[in-house]
Amino acid sequence: DGGITQSPKYLFRKEGQNVTLSCEQNLNHDAMYWYRQDPGQGLRLIYYSQIVNDFQKGDIAEGYSVSREKKESFPLTVTSAQKNPTAFYLCASSGRGSDGELFFGEGSRLTVL
Amino acid sequence: AQSVTQPDIHITVSEGASLELRCNYSYGATPYLFWYVQSPGQGLQLLLKYFSGDTLVQGIKGFEAEFKRSQSSFNLRKPSVHWSDAAEYFCAVGGPGGGNKLTFGTGTQLKVEL
């Protein structure tokens, strides 16, 4: 079945460590997105990529980095520069002609100890 | 800039009662509007979407929403709520000028009393 796979589902890290969240899609979608979700704040856009080897900052990109070397993959690195990294992270994708409809993965919960 | 307001943080309804979740948006052109639902610890699932045409849109699980341009609203409704509808609901806005970027509201948490 086509879909978006995020891993790991739960992740713990110590302060000062970088961590990379994986996002893979087999929907043949061109665009991919990373959102951060905090209680009471909805979803906020971190980074997005509309084609391979290109990506743009979203509203809260500071302390995060991404790469888009393959169409299927859009990993997110949470760096030690991110001051409050504990959150639920959602990856999404959209295809041409989808008029903005996003398809979401099941999320990764990062906890910084 | 585009934005979405969901004024109700929490709503509690009895099973079998009707439901309306409010959504107001700000967008500079004709918006694309969406409602998503999220169960705890899960991703988001699309309930319905509006691009153009008929302003009353039908979605999955018996939900519908009505686009009212004059009120900048896109409220979600369901005639009879089931206990399994308890979840968090997000309204989102985007459009052809936004490059497929959606802006989400802060969500409404729905509790269903048996």
PDB file of N, CA, C and O in Angstrom, chain A residues 9 33 35 37 40-43 45 48 50 88 90 94 98-102 104-106, chain B residues 32 34 36 38 41-44 46 49 51 88 90 99-107:
ATOM      1  N   LYS A   9       9.166   5.986  15.838  1.00  0.00           N
ATOM      2  CA  LYS A   9       7.921   6.554  16.352  1.00  0.00           C
ATOM      3  C   LYS A   9       8.178   7.312  17.661  1.00  0.00           C
ATOM      4  O   LYS A   9       7.555   8.336  17.929  1.00  0.00           O
ATOM      5  N   TYR A  33       6.971  17.728   3.271  1.00  0.00           N
ATOM      6  CA  TYR A  33       6.902  18.759   4.299  1.00  0.00           C
ATOM      7  C   TYR A  33       7.217  18.167   5.671  1.00  0.00           C
ATOM      8  O   TYR A  33       6.921  17.002   5.928  1.00  0.00           O
ATOM      9  N   TYR A  35       6.258  19.203   9.657  1.00  0.00           N
ATOM     10  CA  TYR A  35       5.527  20.042  10.589  1.00  0.00           C
ATOM     11  C   TYR A  35       5.899  19.645  12.009  1.00  0.00           C
ATOM     12  O   TYR A  35       6.171  18.472  12.299  1.00  0.00           O
ATOM     13  N   GLN A  37       4.283  19.759  15.910  1.00  0.00           N
ATOM     14  CA  GLN A  37       3.013  19.917  16.609  1.00  0.00           C
ATOM     15  C   GLN A  37       3.264  19.990  18.105  1.00  0.00           C
ATOM     16  O   GLN A  37       3.898  19.112  18.695  1.00  0.00           O
ATOM     17  N   GLY A  40      -1.921  22.764  21.793  1.00  0.00           N
ATOM     18  CA  GLY A  40      -2.524  24.091  21.739  1.00  0.00           C
ATOM     19  C   GLY A  40      -1.971  25.013  20.670  1.00  0.00           C
ATOM     20  O   GLY A  40      -2.413  26.161  20.554  1.00  0.00           O
ATOM     21  N   GLN A  41      -1.006  24.521  19.881  1.00  0.00           N
ATOM     22  CA  GLN A  41      -0.422  25.393  18.846  1.00  0.00           C
ATOM     23  C   GLN A  41      -0.656  24.892  17.429  1.00  0.00           C
ATOM     24  O   GLN A  41      -0.172  25.492  16.479  1.00  0.00           O
ATOM     25  N   GLY A  42      -1.348  23.823  17.284  1.00  0.00           N
ATOM     26  CA  GLY A  42      -1.594  23.309  15.944  1.00  0.00           C
ATOM     27  C   GLY A  42      -0.317  22.809  15.303  1.00  0.00           C
ATOM     28  O   GLY A  42       0.625  22.383  15.980  1.00  0.00           O
ATOM     29  N   LEU A  43      -0.282  22.858  13.986  1.00  0.00           N
ATOM     30  CA  LEU A  43       0.884  22.402  13.234  1.00  0.00           C
ATOM     31  C   LEU A  43       1.622  23.603  12.667  1.00  0.00           C
ATOM     32  O   LEU A  43       1.006  24.491  12.068  1.00  0.00           O
ATOM     33  N   LEU A  45       4.925  24.790  10.206  1.00  0.00           N
ATOM     34  CA  LEU A  45       5.763  24.300   9.126  1.00  0.00           C
ATOM     35  C   LEU A  45       7.229  24.573   9.409  1.00  0.00           C
ATOM     36  O   LEU A  45       7.625  25.716   9.657  1.00  0.00           O
ATOM     37  N   TYR A  48      10.010  22.622   3.806  1.00  0.00           N
ATOM     38  CA  TYR A  48       9.317  21.909   2.757  1.00  0.00           C
ATOM     39  C   TYR A  48      10.194  21.840   1.516  1.00  0.00           C
ATOM     40  O   TYR A  48      11.109  22.654   1.330  1.00  0.00           O
ATOM     41  N   GLN A  50       9.791  21.040  -2.752  1.00  0.00           N
ATOM     42  CA  GLN A  50       8.857  20.816  -3.856  1.00  0.00           C
ATOM     43  C   GLN A  50       9.465  19.943  -4.949  1.00  0.00           C
ATOM     44  O   GLN A  50       8.739  19.383  -5.773  1.00  0.00           O
ATOM     45  N   PHE A  88       6.037  16.659  18.836  1.00  0.00           N
ATOM     46  CA  PHE A  88       5.571  15.626  17.914  1.00  0.00           C
ATOM     47  C   PHE A  88       5.834  16.146  16.501  1.00  0.00           C
ATOM     48  O   PHE A  88       5.421  17.257  16.161  1.00  0.00           O
ATOM     49  N   LEU A  90       5.588  15.708  12.368  1.00  0.00           N
ATOM     50  CA  LEU A  90       4.792  15.085  11.318  1.00  0.00           C
ATOM     51  C   LEU A  90       5.382  15.381   9.954  1.00  0.00           C
ATOM     52  O   LEU A  90       5.690  16.532   9.628  1.00  0.00           O
ATOM     53  N   SER A  94       2.644  15.826  -0.884  1.00  0.00           N
ATOM     54  CA  SER A  94       1.545  16.151  -1.786  1.00  0.00           C
ATOM     55  C   SER A  94       2.008  15.976  -3.212  1.00  0.00           C
ATOM     56  O   SER A  94       3.193  16.158  -3.531  1.00  0.00           O
ATOM     57  N   SER A  98      -2.873  17.883  -6.714  1.00  0.00           N
ATOM     58  CA  SER A  98      -3.623  17.530  -5.497  1.00  0.00           C
ATOM     59  C   SER A  98      -4.240  18.758  -4.856  1.00  0.00           C
ATOM     60  O   SER A  98      -4.932  18.636  -3.850  1.00  0.00           O
ATOM     61  N   ASP A  99      -3.963  19.942  -5.434  1.00  0.00           N
ATOM     62  CA  ASP A  99      -4.545  21.178  -4.920  1.00  0.00           C
ATOM     63  C   ASP A  99      -4.286  21.372  -3.440  1.00  0.00           C
ATOM     64  O   ASP A  99      -5.162  21.839  -2.708  1.00  0.00           O
ATOM     65  N   GLY A 100      -3.091  21.018  -3.037  1.00  0.00           N
ATOM     66  CA  GLY A 100      -2.703  21.301  -1.672  1.00  0.00           C
ATOM     67  C   GLY A 100      -3.025  20.229  -0.667  1.00  0.00           C
ATOM     68  O   GLY A 100      -2.623  20.334   0.490  1.00  0.00           O
ATOM     69  N   GLU A 101      -3.745  19.192  -1.052  1.00  0.00           N
ATOM     70  CA  GLU A 101      -4.072  18.147  -0.088  1.00  0.00           C
ATOM     71  C   GLU A 101      -2.801  17.464   0.371  1.00  0.00           C
ATOM     72  O   GLU A 101      -1.982  17.034  -0.444  1.00  0.00           O
ATOM     73  N   LEU A 102      -2.625  17.357   1.664  1.00  0.00           N
ATOM     74  CA  LEU A 102      -1.459  16.717   2.252  1.00  0.00           C
ATOM     75  C   LEU A 102      -1.808  15.329   2.755  1.00  0.00           C
ATOM     76  O   LEU A 102      -2.898  15.104   3.298  1.00  0.00           O
ATOM     77  N   PHE A 104      -0.317  12.494   5.385  1.00  0.00           N
ATOM     78  CA  PHE A 104       0.552  12.529   6.545  1.00  0.00           C
ATOM     79  C   PHE A 104       1.052  11.148   6.944  1.00  0.00           C
ATOM     80  O   PHE A 104       0.346  10.141   6.783  1.00  0.00           O
ATOM     81  N   GLY A 105       2.267  11.133   7.518  1.00  0.00           N
ATOM     82  CA  GLY A 105       2.750   9.969   8.217  1.00  0.00           C
ATOM     83  C   GLY A 105       2.164   9.921   9.615  1.00  0.00           C
ATOM     84  O   GLY A 105       1.376  10.801   9.997  1.00  0.00           O
ATOM     85  N   GLU A 106       2.553   8.919  10.398  1.00  0.00           N
ATOM     86  CA  GLU A 106       1.980   8.751  11.726  1.00  0.00           C
ATOM     87  C   GLU A 106       2.748   9.498  12.806  1.00  0.00           C
ATOM     88  O   GLU A 106       2.367   9.446  13.970  1.00  0.00           O
TER      89      GLU A 106
ATOM     90  N   TYR B  32      -8.285  27.322  -0.804  1.00  0.00           N
ATOM     91  CA  TYR B  32      -8.532  25.896  -0.716  1.00  0.00           C
ATOM     92  C   TYR B  32      -8.652  25.603   0.781  1.00  0.00           C
ATOM     93  O   TYR B  32      -7.771  25.988   1.563  1.00  0.00           O
ATOM     94  N   PHE B  34      -9.595  22.863   4.043  1.00  0.00           N
ATOM     95  CA  PHE B  34      -9.514  21.455   4.419  1.00  0.00           C
ATOM     96  C   PHE B  34      -9.921  21.283   5.879  1.00  0.00           C
ATOM     97  O   PHE B  34      -9.692  22.158   6.716  1.00  0.00           O
ATOM     98  N   TYR B  36      -9.080  18.230   8.722  1.00  0.00           N
ATOM     99  CA  TYR B  36      -8.377  16.991   9.036  1.00  0.00           C
ATOM    100  C   TYR B  36      -8.769  16.542  10.438  1.00  0.00           C
ATOM    101  O   TYR B  36      -9.091  17.368  11.307  1.00  0.00           O
ATOM    102  N   GLN B  38      -7.401  14.011  13.766  1.00  0.00           N
ATOM    103  CA  GLN B  38      -6.231  13.334  14.332  1.00  0.00           C
ATOM    104  C   GLN B  38      -6.611  12.584  15.609  1.00  0.00           C
ATOM    105  O   GLN B  38      -7.101  13.195  16.556  1.00  0.00           O
ATOM    106  N   GLY B  41      -1.726  10.505  19.164  1.00  0.00           N
ATOM    107  CA  GLY B  41      -0.480   9.876  18.761  1.00  0.00           C
ATOM    108  C   GLY B  41      -0.407   9.442  17.313  1.00  0.00           C
ATOM    109  O   GLY B  41       0.498   8.690  16.939  1.00  0.00           O
ATOM    110  N   GLN B  42      -1.337   9.914  16.513  1.00  0.00           N
ATOM    111  CA  GLN B  42      -1.397   9.502  15.106  1.00  0.00           C
ATOM    112  C   GLN B  42      -1.195  10.689  14.170  1.00  0.00           C
ATOM    113  O   GLN B  42      -1.163  11.844  14.605  1.00  0.00           O
ATOM    114  N   GLY B  43      -1.085  10.374  12.892  1.00  0.00           N
ATOM    115  CA  GLY B  43      -1.045  11.429  11.891  1.00  0.00           C
ATOM    116  C   GLY B  43      -2.426  11.991  11.632  1.00  0.00           C
ATOM    117  O   GLY B  43      -3.392  11.655  12.307  1.00  0.00           O
ATOM    118  N   LEU B  44      -2.516  12.858  10.634  1.00  0.00           N
ATOM    119  CA  LEU B  44      -3.776  13.497  10.293  1.00  0.00           C
ATOM    120  C   LEU B  44      -4.420  12.808   9.097  1.00  0.00           C
ATOM    121  O   LEU B  44      -3.732  12.440   8.139  1.00  0.00           O
ATOM    122  N   LEU B  46      -7.501  13.245   6.194  1.00  0.00           N
ATOM    123  CA  LEU B  46      -8.367  14.222   5.549  1.00  0.00           C
ATOM    124  C   LEU B  46      -9.830  13.812   5.674  1.00  0.00           C
ATOM    125  O   LEU B  46     -10.202  12.686   5.348  1.00  0.00           O
ATOM    126  N   LYS B  49     -12.566  18.510   1.715  1.00  0.00           N
ATOM    127  CA  LYS B  49     -11.842  19.651   1.174  1.00  0.00           C
ATOM    128  C   LYS B  49     -12.766  20.451   0.258  1.00  0.00           C
ATOM    129  O   LYS B  49     -13.698  19.904  -0.337  1.00  0.00           O
ATOM    130  N   PHE B  51     -12.496  23.308  -2.950  1.00  0.00           N
ATOM    131  CA  PHE B  51     -11.694  24.092  -3.897  1.00  0.00           C
ATOM    132  C   PHE B  51     -12.557  25.110  -4.625  1.00  0.00           C
ATOM    133  O   PHE B  51     -12.190  26.252  -4.786  1.00  0.00           O
ATOM    134  N   GLU B  88      -9.084  15.112  17.711  1.00  0.00           N
ATOM    135  CA  GLU B  88      -8.789  16.527  17.504  1.00  0.00           C
ATOM    136  C   GLU B  88      -8.993  16.855  16.027  1.00  0.00           C
ATOM    137  O   GLU B  88      -8.586  16.084  15.155  1.00  0.00           O
ATOM    138  N   PHE B  90      -8.648  19.656  12.864  1.00  0.00           N
ATOM    139  CA  PHE B  90      -7.883  20.803  12.384  1.00  0.00           C
ATOM    140  C   PHE B  90      -8.460  21.314  11.071  1.00  0.00           C
ATOM    141  O   PHE B  90      -8.700  20.544  10.139  1.00  0.00           O
ATOM    142  N   GLY B  99       1.816  27.561  -3.179  1.00  0.00           N
ATOM    143  CA  GLY B  99       2.749  26.475  -3.448  1.00  0.00           C
ATOM    144  C   GLY B  99       2.460  25.233  -2.645  1.00  0.00           C
ATOM    145  O   GLY B  99       3.370  24.533  -2.218  1.00  0.00           O
ATOM    146  N   ASN B 100       1.211  24.919  -2.437  1.00  0.00           N
ATOM    147  CA  ASN B 100       0.807  23.737  -1.686  1.00  0.00           C
ATOM    148  C   ASN B 100       1.110  23.827  -0.205  1.00  0.00           C
ATOM    149  O   ASN B 100       1.009  22.839   0.504  1.00  0.00           O
ATOM    150  N   LYS B 101       1.518  24.962   0.304  1.00  0.00           N
ATOM    151  CA  LYS B 101       1.726  25.086   1.734  1.00  0.00           C
ATOM    152  C   LYS B 101       0.392  25.336   2.407  1.00  0.00           C
ATOM    153  O   LYS B 101      -0.345  26.231   2.016  1.00  0.00           O
ATOM    154  N   LEU B 102       0.094  24.544   3.411  1.00  0.00           N
ATOM    155  CA  LEU B 102      -1.129  24.733   4.171  1.00  0.00           C
ATOM    156  C   LEU B 102      -0.819  25.392   5.505  1.00  0.00           C
ATOM    157  O   LEU B 102       0.202  25.113   6.123  1.00  0.00           O
ATOM    158  N   THR B 103      -1.728  26.268   5.923  1.00  0.00           N
ATOM    159  CA  THR B 103      -1.662  26.852   7.249  1.00  0.00           C
ATOM    160  C   THR B 103      -2.784  26.246   8.072  1.00  0.00           C
ATOM    161  O   THR B 103      -3.941  26.237   7.637  1.00  0.00           O
ATOM    162  N   PHE B 104      -2.427  25.745   9.244  1.00  0.00           N
ATOM    163  CA  PHE B 104      -3.384  25.042  10.092  1.00  0.00           C
ATOM    164  C   PHE B 104      -3.848  25.910  11.248  1.00  0.00           C
ATOM    165  O   PHE B 104      -3.105  26.757  11.758  1.00  0.00           O
ATOM    166  N   GLY B 105      -5.083  25.658  11.681  1.00  0.00           N
ATOM    167  CA  GLY B 105      -5.558  26.236  12.920  1.00  0.00           C
ATOM    168  C   GLY B 105      -4.980  25.485  14.101  1.00  0.00           C
ATOM    169  O   GLY B 105      -4.258  24.489  13.938  1.00  0.00           O
ATOM    170  N   THR B 106      -5.298  25.956  15.300  1.00  0.00           N
ATOM    171  CA  THR B 106      -4.738  25.352  16.509  1.00  0.00           C
ATOM    172  C   THR B 106      -5.500  24.122  16.966  1.00  0.00           C
ATOM    173  O   THR B 106      -5.112  23.477  17.932  1.00  0.00           O
ATOM    174  N   GLY B 107      -6.584  23.804  16.285  1.00  0.00           N
ATOM    175  CA  GLY B 107      -7.291  22.563  16.569  1.00  0.00           C
ATOM    176  C   GLY B 107      -8.407  22.708  17.576  1.00  0.00           C
ATOM    177  O   GLY B 107      -8.398  23.606  18.426  1.00  0.00           O
TER     178      GLY B 107
END
